CSV table of C-alpha atoms and ligand atoms in Angstrom, one decimal:
chain,number,residue,atom,x,y,z
V,157,MET,CA,85.6,127.4,74.6
V,158,THR,CA,85.2,125.2,71.7
V,159,LEU,CA,85.8,121.6,71.0
V,160,THR,CA,87.8,122.0,67.9
V,161,ALA,CA,91.5,121.0,68.4
V,162,ALA,CA,94.3,122.8,66.5
V,163,PRO,CA,93.3,123.3,62.9
V,164,THR,CA,96.1,120.9,61.6
V,165,THR,CA,94.6,117.9,63.6
V,166,PRO,CA,96.6,115.0,62.1
V,167,HIS,CA,94.8,111.6,61.4
V,168,GLY,CA,95.9,108.8,63.7
V,169,GLY,CA,97.3,105.4,62.4
V,170,PRO,CA,100.4,104.2,61.0
V,171,GLY,CA,100.5,107.2,58.6
V,172,LEU,CA,101.2,109.5,61.3
V,173,PRO,CA,104.9,111.1,60.9
V,174,GLN,CA,107.0,108.9,63.0
V,175,VAL,CA,109.0,111.4,64.8
V,176,ARG,CA,109.4,113.0,68.3
V,177,ARG,CA,108.7,116.6,68.0
V,178,LEU,CA,108.3,119.1,70.7
V,179,ALA,CA,106.4,122.3,69.3
V,180,THR,CA,105.8,123.7,72.8
V,181,ALA,CA,106.6,122.8,76.4
V,182,ILE,CA,104.5,119.9,77.9
V,183,PRO,CA,101.7,120.8,78.4
V,184,GLY,CA,101.3,123.5,75.6
V,185,PRO,CA,98.7,126.1,75.9
V,186,ARG,CA,95.9,124.2,74.1
V,187,SER,CA,96.5,121.0,76.2
V,188,ALA,CA,96.7,123.2,79.4
V,189,GLU,CA,93.3,124.8,78.7
V,190,ILE,CA,91.8,121.5,77.9
V,191,LEU,CA,93.1,120.1,81.2
V,192,GLN,CA,91.8,123.0,83.1
V,193,ARG,CA,88.4,121.9,81.8
V,194,LYS,CA,89.0,118.5,83.0
V,195,ALA,CA,89.8,119.7,86.5
V,196,ALA,CA,86.5,121.4,86.6
V,197,ALA,CA,84.4,118.8,85.0
V,198,VAL,CA,85.8,115.4,85.9
V,199,PRO,CA,86.6,114.3,89.4
V,200,ALA,CA,90.1,114.3,90.7
V,201,GLY,CA,89.9,110.7,91.4
V,202,VAL,CA,90.2,110.0,87.6
V,203,GLY,CA,93.9,111.1,87.4
V,204,HIS,CA,96.3,111.2,84.4
V,205,THR,CA,99.9,110.6,83.9
V,206,VAL,CA,100.8,112.6,80.8
V,207,PRO,CA,99.5,116.2,81.0
V,208,ILE,CA,98.5,116.5,77.3
V,209,ALA,CA,95.2,116.4,75.4
V,210,ALA,CA,95.7,113.7,72.7
V,211,VAL,CA,94.3,114.2,69.2
V,212,ALA,CA,95.9,111.4,67.2
V,213,ALA,CA,98.1,108.3,67.8
V,214,GLY,CA,99.5,105.5,65.6
V,215,GLY,CA,102.8,103.6,64.9
V,216,GLY,CA,104.9,104.7,67.9
V,217,VAL,CA,103.7,108.2,68.5
V,218,VAL,CA,101.0,110.2,70.3
V,219,VAL,CA,100.3,113.6,69.1
V,220,ASP,CA,98.7,116.3,71.3
V,221,ALA,CA,96.6,119.3,70.7
V,222,ASP,CA,99.7,121.7,70.5
V,223,GLY,CA,101.1,119.6,67.7
V,224,ASN,CA,103.8,117.8,70.1
V,225,SER,CA,104.4,114.4,69.0
V,226,LEU,CA,105.5,112.0,71.8
V,227,ILE,CA,107.2,108.7,71.6
V,228,ASP,CA,104.8,106.1,73.0
V,229,LEU,CA,106.3,103.6,75.2
V,230,GLY,CA,103.1,102.8,77.1
V,231,SER,CA,100.5,101.8,74.6
V,232,GLY,CA,97.7,103.2,76.7
V,233,ILE,CA,98.7,100.6,79.3
V,234,ALA,CA,99.4,97.8,77.0
V,235,VAL,CA,96.3,98.2,75.0
V,236,THR,CA,97.3,99.4,71.6
V,237,THR,CA,99.7,96.4,71.1
V,238,VAL,CA,98.7,96.1,67.4
V,239,GLY,CA,99.1,100.1,67.3
V,240,SER,CA,96.6,102.9,67.6
V,241,ALA,CA,94.0,103.1,64.8
V,242,HIS,CA,95.5,100.0,63.1
V,243,PRO,CA,94.0,100.2,59.5
V,244,LYS,CA,92.4,96.7,59.7
V,245,VAL,CA,90.8,97.6,63.0
V,246,VAL,CA,89.4,100.9,61.8
V,247,GLU,CA,87.9,99.4,58.8
V,248,ALA,CA,86.3,96.6,60.8
V,249,ILE,CA,84.9,99.1,63.2
V,250,ALA,CA,83.5,101.3,60.5
V,251,ALA,CA,81.9,98.4,58.6
V,252,GLN,CA,80.3,96.9,61.8
V,253,ALA,CA,79.0,100.4,63.0
V,254,ALA,CA,77.3,100.8,59.7
V,255,GLN,CA,75.4,97.5,60.0
V,256,PHE,CA,74.3,97.5,63.6
V,257,THR,CA,76.0,98.8,66.8
V,258,HIS,CA,74.0,96.8,69.3
V,259,THR,CA,71.2,94.2,69.7
V,260,CYS,CA,72.5,92.8,73.1
V,261,PHE,CA,74.1,89.4,72.7
V,262,MET,CA,71.8,88.1,75.4
V,263,ILE,CA,68.7,89.2,73.4
V,264,SER,CA,69.7,88.5,69.6
V,265,PRO,CA,73.1,86.8,69.5
V,266,TYR,CA,75.3,87.6,66.4
V,267,GLU,CA,78.1,85.9,64.6
V,268,SER,CA,81.1,88.0,65.5
V,269,TYR,CA,80.9,87.3,69.2
V,270,ILE,CA,80.8,83.6,68.6
V,271,ALA,CA,83.7,84.0,66.1
V,272,VAL,CA,85.8,85.8,68.9
V,273,ALA,CA,85.0,82.9,71.2
V,274,GLU,CA,86.2,80.3,68.7
V,275,VAL,CA,89.5,82.3,68.0
V,276,LEU,CA,90.2,82.6,71.8
V,277,ASN,CA,89.2,79.0,72.5
V,278,ARG,CA,91.8,77.9,69.8
V,279,LEU,CA,94.5,80.4,70.8
V,280,THR,CA,94.7,80.1,74.5
V,281,PRO,CA,97.0,77.5,76.0
V,282,GLY,CA,96.1,73.9,76.1
V,283,ASP,CA,94.1,71.7,73.6
V,284,HIS,CA,91.2,70.7,75.9
V,285,GLU,CA,87.7,71.7,75.0
V,286,LYS,CA,87.1,75.4,75.9
V,287,LYS,CA,84.4,78.0,76.0
V,288,THR,CA,84.6,81.8,76.1
V,289,ALA,CA,82.3,84.5,77.5
V,290,LEU,CA,82.8,88.2,76.6
V,291,PHE,CA,82.7,91.3,79.0
V,292,ASN,CA,83.6,95.0,78.9
V,293,SER,CA,86.8,95.3,81.0
V,294,GLY,CA,89.5,93.4,82.6
V,295,ALA,CA,88.0,93.7,86.1
V,296,GLU,CA,84.7,92.5,84.8
V,297,ALA,CA,86.5,89.4,83.2
V,298,VAL,CA,88.2,88.7,86.6
V,299,GLU,CA,85.1,89.1,88.5
V,300,ASN,CA,83.4,86.5,86.2
V,301,ALA,CA,86.2,84.1,86.3
V,302,VAL,CA,85.7,84.1,90.1
V,303,LYS,CA,81.9,83.6,89.8
V,304,ILE,CA,82.5,80.6,87.6
V,305,ALA,CA,85.0,79.1,89.7
V,306,ARG,CA,82.8,79.5,92.8
V,307,LYS,CA,79.9,77.9,91.1
V,308,HIS,CA,81.8,75.1,89.6
V,309,THR,CA,83.6,74.1,92.9
V,310,GLY,CA,80.9,75.2,95.4
V,311,ARG,CA,83.5,76.6,97.6
V,312,PRO,CA,84.0,80.4,98.6
V,313,ALA,CA,87.7,81.3,99.2
V,314,VAL,CA,90.0,82.8,96.6
V,315,VAL,CA,93.8,83.3,96.8
V,316,ALA,CA,95.3,86.5,95.2
V,317,PHE,CA,99.0,87.4,95.6
V,318,ASP,CA,101.3,90.1,96.9
V,319,HIS,CA,101.9,92.6,94.3
V,320,GLY,CA,98.8,91.5,92.3
V,321,TYR,CA,96.6,93.8,90.4
V,322,HIS,CA,93.2,92.8,89.1
V,323,GLY,CA,91.1,96.0,88.9
V,324,ARG,CA,89.2,98.6,90.6
V,325,THR,CA,85.7,97.1,91.1
V,326,ASN,CA,84.8,96.0,94.6
V,327,LEU,CA,85.7,92.3,94.1
V,328,THR,CA,88.8,93.0,92.2
V,329,MET,CA,89.9,95.8,94.6
V,330,ALA,CA,89.8,93.0,97.3
V,331,LEU,CA,92.2,90.8,95.0
V,332,THR,CA,94.4,93.8,94.3
V,333,ALA,CA,97.2,94.1,96.6
V,334,LYS,CA,98.4,97.9,96.8
V,335,SER,CA,96.2,100.1,98.9
V,336,MET,CA,97.4,103.4,97.6
V,337,PRO,CA,95.9,104.5,95.1
V,338,TYR,CA,93.5,101.6,94.3
V,339,LYS,CA,91.9,100.7,97.6
V,340,SER,CA,92.5,103.3,100.2
V,341,GLY,CA,89.1,104.4,101.7
V,342,PHE,CA,87.1,102.5,99.4
V,343,GLY,CA,86.4,99.5,101.7
V,344,PRO,CA,84.8,97.4,103.1
V,345,PHE,CA,86.2,94.9,100.7
V,346,ALA,CA,84.5,91.6,99.5
V,347,PRO,CA,85.1,88.6,102.0
V,348,GLU,CA,86.8,85.2,101.5
V,349,ILE,CA,89.8,86.7,99.6
V,350,TYR,CA,93.0,85.7,101.1
V,351,ARG,CA,96.6,87.0,100.0
V,352,ALA,CA,99.7,84.8,99.6
V,353,PRO,CA,103.2,85.6,98.8
V,354,ALA,CA,104.3,84.9,95.2
V,355,SER,CA,107.8,84.8,93.7
V,356,TYR,CA,109.8,87.9,93.4
V,357,PRO,CA,113.5,86.8,92.9
V,358,LEU,CA,115.0,90.1,93.4
V,359,ARG,CA,113.7,90.6,96.6
V,360,ASP,CA,112.8,87.2,98.2
V,361,GLY,CA,116.0,85.4,96.9
V,362,LEU,CA,114.0,82.1,96.5
V,363,THR,CA,114.0,79.5,94.0
V,364,GLY,CA,110.7,78.7,92.1
V,365,PRO,CA,110.1,75.6,94.2
V,366,GLU,CA,111.1,77.4,97.4
V,367,ALA,CA,108.6,80.1,96.6
V,368,ALA,CA,105.9,77.7,95.8
V,369,ALA,CA,106.5,75.6,98.8
V,370,ARG,CA,106.1,78.8,100.9
V,371,THR,CA,102.8,79.8,99.1
V,372,LEU,CA,101.3,76.3,99.2
V,373,SER,CA,102.0,75.9,102.8
V,374,LEU,CA,100.3,79.1,103.6
V,375,ILE,CA,97.4,78.1,101.5
V,376,GLU,CA,96.9,74.8,103.1
V,377,LYS,CA,97.5,76.1,106.7
V,378,GLN,CA,95.4,79.2,106.7
V,379,ILE,CA,92.6,78.4,104.1
V,380,GLY,CA,92.6,74.7,103.4
V,381,ALA,CA,92.2,73.3,99.8
V,382,GLU,CA,88.6,72.2,100.5
V,383,ASN,CA,87.5,75.8,101.1
V,384,LEU,CA,89.2,77.1,98.1
V,385,ALA,CA,87.6,77.8,94.7
V,386,ALA,CA,90.3,79.5,92.9
V,387,VAL,CA,93.9,80.9,92.7
V,388,VAL,CA,94.0,84.1,90.6
V,389,ILE,CA,97.6,85.0,89.2
V,390,GLU,CA,99.2,87.1,86.6
V,391,PRO,CA,101.9,85.1,85.1
V,392,ILE,CA,104.0,88.1,84.9
V,393,GLN,CA,102.7,90.6,87.5
V,394,GLY,CA,101.9,94.0,85.9
V,395,GLU,CA,101.0,96.9,88.0
V,396,GLY,CA,103.0,95.3,90.8
V,397,GLY,CA,106.4,95.7,89.0
V,398,PHE,CA,106.5,93.4,85.9
V,399,ILE,CA,107.8,90.7,88.3
V,400,VAL,CA,108.8,87.6,86.5
V,401,PRO,CA,108.4,84.5,88.8
V,402,ALA,CA,111.4,82.2,89.3
V,403,ASP,CA,111.4,79.1,87.2
V,404,GLY,CA,109.2,76.4,88.5
V,405,PHE,CA,107.0,78.6,90.8
V,406,LEU,CA,103.9,78.7,88.4
V,407,PRO,CA,104.0,75.1,87.3
V,408,ALA,CA,104.2,74.0,91.1
V,409,VAL,CA,101.1,76.1,92.0
V,410,ALA,CA,99.2,75.0,88.9
V,411,ASP,CA,99.9,71.4,89.7
V,412,TRP,CA,98.7,71.6,93.4
V,413,CYS,CA,95.6,73.4,92.0
V,414,ARG,CA,95.0,70.4,89.7
V,415,ASP,CA,95.6,67.9,92.5
V,416,ASN,CA,93.1,69.7,94.7
V,417,ASP,CA,90.4,70.5,92.2
V,418,VAL,CA,91.1,74.2,92.7
V,419,VAL,CA,90.6,76.5,89.6
V,420,PHE,CA,93.8,78.0,88.5
V,421,ILE,CA,92.9,81.4,86.8
V,422,ALA,CA,95.6,83.2,84.8
V,423,ASP,CA,95.0,86.9,84.7
V,424,GLU,CA,96.6,87.7,81.3
V,425,VAL,CA,94.7,91.0,81.0
V,426,GLN,CA,98.0,92.8,80.6
V,427,SER,CA,100.4,90.1,79.5
V,428,GLY,CA,98.1,88.5,76.8
V,429,PHE,CA,98.1,88.8,72.9
V,430,ALA,CA,101.7,88.7,71.8
V,431,ARG,CA,102.9,91.3,74.4
V,432,THR,CA,105.5,88.9,75.9
V,433,GLY,CA,106.7,87.4,72.8
V,434,ALA,CA,104.3,84.6,73.1
V,435,MET,CA,100.5,84.7,72.5
V,436,PHE,CA,100.0,84.2,76.2
V,437,ALA,CA,102.5,84.6,79.0
V,438,SER,CA,101.5,81.2,80.5
V,439,GLU,CA,103.3,79.6,77.5
V,440,LEU,CA,106.5,81.1,78.7
V,441,PHE,CA,106.2,79.0,82.0
V,442,GLY,CA,104.7,75.9,80.5
V,443,ILE,CA,101.4,76.2,82.4
V,444,VAL,CA,97.9,75.5,81.0
V,445,PRO,CA,95.5,77.4,83.2
V,446,ASP,CA,91.9,76.2,83.8
V,447,LEU,CA,90.6,79.8,83.1
V,448,VAL,CA,92.3,82.8,81.3
V,449,THR,CA,91.1,86.3,81.6
V,450,THR,CA,92.0,88.7,78.7
V,451,ALA,CA,91.2,92.3,77.8
V,452,LYS,CA,93.6,95.4,77.3
V,453,GLY,CA,95.3,94.3,73.8
V,454,ILE,CA,92.4,92.1,72.7
V,455,ALA,CA,90.7,94.7,70.4
V,456,GLY,CA,93.2,97.3,69.3
V,457,GLY,CA,91.8,99.8,71.7
V,458,MET,CA,88.0,99.0,71.8
V,459,PRO,CA,86.6,97.9,75.2
V,460,LEU,CA,86.3,94.1,75.4
V,461,ALA,CA,87.3,91.3,77.8
V,462,ALA,CA,87.0,87.7,77.8
V,463,VAL,CA,87.0,84.6,80.2
V,464,THR,CA,88.2,81.5,78.2
V,465,GLY,CA,88.5,78.0,79.9
V,466,ARG,CA,87.8,74.4,80.3
V,467,ALA,CA,84.2,73.8,78.8
V,468,ASP,CA,83.1,71.9,81.9
V,469,ILE,CA,84.3,74.7,84.3
V,470,MET,CA,82.7,77.5,81.9
V,471,ASP,CA,79.4,75.6,81.8
V,472,ALA,CA,78.9,75.5,85.5
V,473,ALA,CA,76.9,78.8,85.6
V,474,HIS,CA,73.2,78.6,84.9
V,475,ALA,CA,71.7,80.3,81.8
V,476,GLY,CA,71.3,84.1,82.6
V,477,GLY,CA,74.0,84.0,85.4
V,478,LEU,CA,76.6,85.4,83.2
V,479,GLY,CA,76.5,88.5,80.8
V,480,GLY,CA,75.7,92.1,80.7
V,481,THR,CA,73.9,94.7,78.5
V,482,TYR,CA,77.2,95.6,76.5
V,483,GLY,CA,79.3,92.5,76.9
V,484,GLY,CA,80.6,91.4,73.5
V,485,ASN,CA,79.5,94.5,71.8
V,486,PRO,CA,79.4,94.0,67.9
V,487,VAL,CA,81.7,96.8,67.2
V,488,ALA,CA,84.2,95.8,69.8
V,489,CYS,CA,84.0,92.1,68.5
V,490,ALA,CA,84.6,93.4,64.9
V,491,ALA,CA,87.8,95.1,66.1
V,492,ALA,CA,88.9,92.1,67.9
V,493,LEU,CA,88.6,89.8,65.1
V,494,ALA,CA,90.7,92.3,63.2
V,495,ALA,CA,93.3,92.5,65.9
V,496,LEU,CA,93.3,88.8,66.4
V,497,ASP,CA,94.0,88.3,62.8
V,498,ALA,CA,96.9,90.7,63.1
V,499,PHE,CA,98.2,88.9,66.2
V,500,GLU,CA,98.1,85.6,64.4
V,501,ASN,CA,99.2,86.5,60.8
V,502,ASP,CA,101.4,89.8,60.7
V,503,GLY,CA,104.4,88.4,62.7
V,504,LEU,CA,103.5,90.3,65.8
V,505,ILE,CA,104.9,87.6,68.3
V,506,GLU,CA,108.2,87.7,66.5
V,507,ARG,CA,108.1,91.6,66.5
V,508,ALA,CA,107.6,91.5,70.4
V,509,GLN,CA,110.7,89.1,70.5
V,510,GLN,CA,112.7,91.7,68.4
V,511,ILE,CA,111.6,94.3,70.8
V,512,GLU,CA,112.7,92.2,73.7
V,513,ARG,CA,116.2,92.0,72.1
V,514,VAL,CA,116.6,95.7,71.6
V,515,LEU,CA,115.3,96.4,75.4
V,516,VAL,CA,117.4,93.8,77.0
V,517,ASP,CA,120.5,95.0,75.2
V,518,ARG,CA,120.0,98.6,75.6
V,519,LEU,CA,118.5,98.5,79.3
V,520,GLY,CA,121.3,95.9,80.2
V,521,ALA,CA,124.1,98.2,79.0
V,522,LEU,CA,122.5,100.9,81.1
V,523,ALA,CA,122.2,98.6,84.2
V,524,ALA,CA,125.9,97.5,83.8
V,525,ALA,CA,126.9,101.2,84.0
V,526,ASP,CA,124.5,102.3,86.7
V,527,ASP,CA,124.2,100.7,90.0
V,528,ARG,CA,120.9,102.5,90.7
V,529,ILE,CA,119.3,99.9,88.3
V,530,GLY,CA,118.6,96.9,90.6
V,531,GLU,CA,117.4,94.7,87.8
V,532,VAL,CA,116.2,94.6,84.3
V,533,ARG,CA,113.4,92.2,83.8
V,534,GLY,CA,110.4,91.2,81.7
V,535,ARG,CA,109.7,89.3,78.4
V,536,GLY,CA,108.9,90.6,74.9
V,537,ALA,CA,107.6,94.2,74.7
V,538,MET,CA,106.7,93.9,78.5
V,539,MET,CA,110.0,95.1,80.1
V,540,ALA,CA,111.0,97.0,83.2
V,541,VAL,CA,113.8,98.5,85.1
V,542,GLU,CA,113.7,98.6,89.0
V,543,PHE,CA,115.6,101.4,90.6
V,544,VAL,CA,117.2,101.0,93.9
V,545,ASP,CA,119.5,102.9,96.4
V,546,PRO,CA,122.8,101.2,95.5
V,547,ALA,CA,124.0,101.1,99.0
V,548,ALA,CA,120.8,99.4,100.7
V,549,GLY,CA,119.1,97.8,97.8
V,550,ALA,CA,116.0,99.8,99.0
V,551,PRO,CA,113.5,100.8,96.3
V,552,ASP,CA,113.9,104.4,95.0
V,553,ALA,CA,110.8,105.7,94.0
V,554,ALA,CA,111.9,109.4,94.1
V,555,LEU,CA,114.5,108.6,91.2
V,556,THR,CA,111.8,106.6,89.4
V,557,GLY,CA,109.4,109.5,89.5
V,558,ALA,CA,112.1,112.0,88.5
V,559,VAL,CA,113.2,110.1,85.5
V,560,ALA,CA,109.6,109.5,84.2
V,561,LYS,CA,108.7,113.0,84.5
V,562,ALA,CA,112.0,114.2,82.7
V,563,CYS,CA,111.1,111.7,79.8
V,564,LEU,CA,107.6,113.2,79.5
V,565,ALA,CA,109.0,116.8,79.4
V,566,ASP,CA,111.4,115.6,76.7
V,567,GLY,CA,108.7,113.9,74.5
V,568,VAL,CA,108.8,110.3,75.7
V,569,ILE,CA,105.7,108.7,77.3
V,570,VAL,CA,107.0,106.2,80.0
V,571,LEU,CA,104.7,104.6,82.7
V,572,THR,CA,106.0,103.7,86.3
V,573,CYS,CA,104.7,100.7,88.2
V,574,GLY,CA,105.6,98.6,91.2
V,575,THR,CA,104.3,98.2,94.8
V,576,TYR,CA,107.1,100.5,95.8
V,577,GLY,CA,106.7,102.8,92.8
V,578,ASN,CA,110.3,102.2,91.8
V,579,VAL,CA,109.8,100.7,88.3
V,580,ILE,CA,109.7,102.1,84.9
V,581,ARG,CA,107.9,99.9,82.5
V,582,PHE,CA,108.5,99.7,78.7
V,583,LEU,CA,105.1,98.6,76.9
V,584,PRO,CA,105.7,100.0,73.3
V,585,PRO,CA,103.2,99.4,70.6
V,586,LEU,CA,104.6,96.5,68.4
V,587,SER,CA,103.9,99.0,65.5
V,588,ILE,CA,106.8,101.2,66.9
V,589,PRO,CA,109.6,101.6,64.4
V,590,ASP,CA,113.0,100.6,65.6
V,591,ALA,CA,114.5,104.0,65.3
V,592,LEU,CA,111.9,105.6,67.6
V,593,LEU,CA,112.2,102.8,70.0
V,594,HIS,CA,116.0,103.6,70.3
V,595,GLU,CA,115.4,107.3,70.4
V,596,GLY,CA,113.0,106.7,73.4
V,597,ILE,CA,115.5,104.6,75.2
V,598,ASP,CA,118.1,107.4,74.5
V,599,VAL,CA,115.9,109.9,76.3
V,600,VAL,CA,115.4,107.5,79.2
V,601,ALA,CA,119.1,107.1,79.3
V,602,SER,CA,119.9,110.8,79.5
V,603,ALA,CA,117.1,111.6,81.9
V,604,LEU,CA,118.9,109.0,84.2
V,605,ALA,CA,122.3,110.4,83.6
V,606,ALA,CA,121.2,113.9,84.4
V,607,ARG,CA,120.2,112.7,87.9
L,22,LIG,C1,94.5,96.4,83.8
L,22,LIG,C2,94.4,95.1,84.4
L,22,LIG,C3,93.1,94.6,84.9
L,22,LIG,C4,91.9,95.5,85.0
L,22,LIG,O1,91.5,95.7,83.7
L,22,LIG,P1,90.4,97.1,83.5
L,22,LIG,O2,90.0,96.9,82.0
L,22,LIG,O3,91.1,98.3,83.8
L,22,LIG,O4,89.2,96.8,84.2
L,22,LIG,C5,93.0,93.3,85.5
L,22,LIG,N1,94.0,92.5,85.6
L,22,LIG,C6,95.4,92.8,85.1
L,22,LIG,C7,96.5,92.0,85.2
L,22,LIG,C8,95.5,94.3,84.6
L,22,LIG,O5,96.7,94.6,84.2
C-alpha cells in the first residue's frame, strides 16, 4: 500500500476542469482501497457521506483518486464558500507558512489575528463598538459565546431551540436538539440548558409573532428571565433542515432579550459570510445580535472560528479566561484575511443572490410538478427541499436518502439534513459555474423522477 494517488493527480483550485465525469463506478477501485484502510484505521464514529477519496477540488467540482469529477453542491458543509483552493487563499497560506506557523497568540501576539478581528468587528451587524476572539471550530466558538454571556450576566441558564445544531462537544451537544447521531449515548450533558420551540412555518403553521409568543411564554414560565444568560439561535437553522423562521419571529425574540438583559447569540457558523445572499443571515431579518459566532466559510477551508460582539459583553471575561493554544493560528488568519477580502470585494454576495434565483426557479418548477416536495426554502446559496408523503404531509426520509444516494452514484455531491432526515440541502461553492449548477440540479431532478 502506498500513499500516492493516481499518477495524474490534478491540482485543485478554479483551474480544475469544470466537468462532471464518471471514470468508474463510485467508489472506484482506488477510493475503495483507501476507504478500506479508513475502516481499519479510523473509528466508525467518524462517518462519511460520499464514498470517495478526494485528491483535488475547486470551482464547482471535487475530483477523486480514480479520476471521477463530481459536481459539488455541498462545499464541505458550507465551508468552501469562496471555492476550494482559492488562489488568493492559497497564496496567503503559503506566504504565512514560510514566515511562521505558530507563536501562540496568548504568548506573542501577531498582527493578522488583530486584522481579522477588525474586519469581523466591521462586517458583523450593528455599528456599536465590538470585539472579537478567535477559536478553532464552530463548536468552540459557541462554547465561548456561552462562557462570555454567563460571565457578563452572572446568570446560569441558556436557551437553545428545537431543530438547533451547535456542535459535538459536551456543551454544544447539550445545545443541539437531535439525539441521533449527535448525542445518543454520549451523555450526561451540561446542565442549565433549556429547549424552546422556534418557528417552522411548514410544520407549525404559526406566524412569526405567534411563534415568538409561544417561545417567550415558555421561557418566562419555565426558566425566568432573571436566571437566563443567553438565547442561542441560528437565524436560518442548518442541520435541523434549513428552516427559515416566519417574519417577525427573530426580531420579537431579540427585542425581548434586550428588554430583559439576556444576551442574544446568533450562531452564524453555517449561514455567515455571503452564504445567504447577505454577509450575515441576521441582516435578512433585521436583527442585530449581541454576539455572533462564525466559523465554516470564514477562512476558505482553514480551521478558524470567532465570537464577535458588543465590546462591553466581550470584555466581561477576565484576562486568561478565553483562548487556547491554537486559536487564531497565523496561517488560518492569513487565509481568513484573503477569504474575507474575496467576500467583500469579489461580488460574492451578488453571486449568492444569483444562485438563489437559479435554485428558486429550478427547484420551484420541480416542486410545482411533484407533490412529494413539501417545500422549497432558504436564502442565497443555502436552499433546501423538504420531501413529504403527499397524502399525510409526513416527512419522507426514505425518498430523501434514495435521491441523495442516486445523485452521488451519478456524480453529484448533495447533502441531506433535517430533524426528520427528509431534507436535501443545496450549498454550492459560490465559485461554481452556472452550467455545472444547472447540470447538478438536472441530476437531482432525474433521480427524483426515477423514484
Ligand atoms: C457546523 C456548525 C457548528 C459546529 O461547527 P464545528 O466547526 O463543526 O464545530 C455550530 N453551529 C452551526 C450552526 C453549525 O452549522
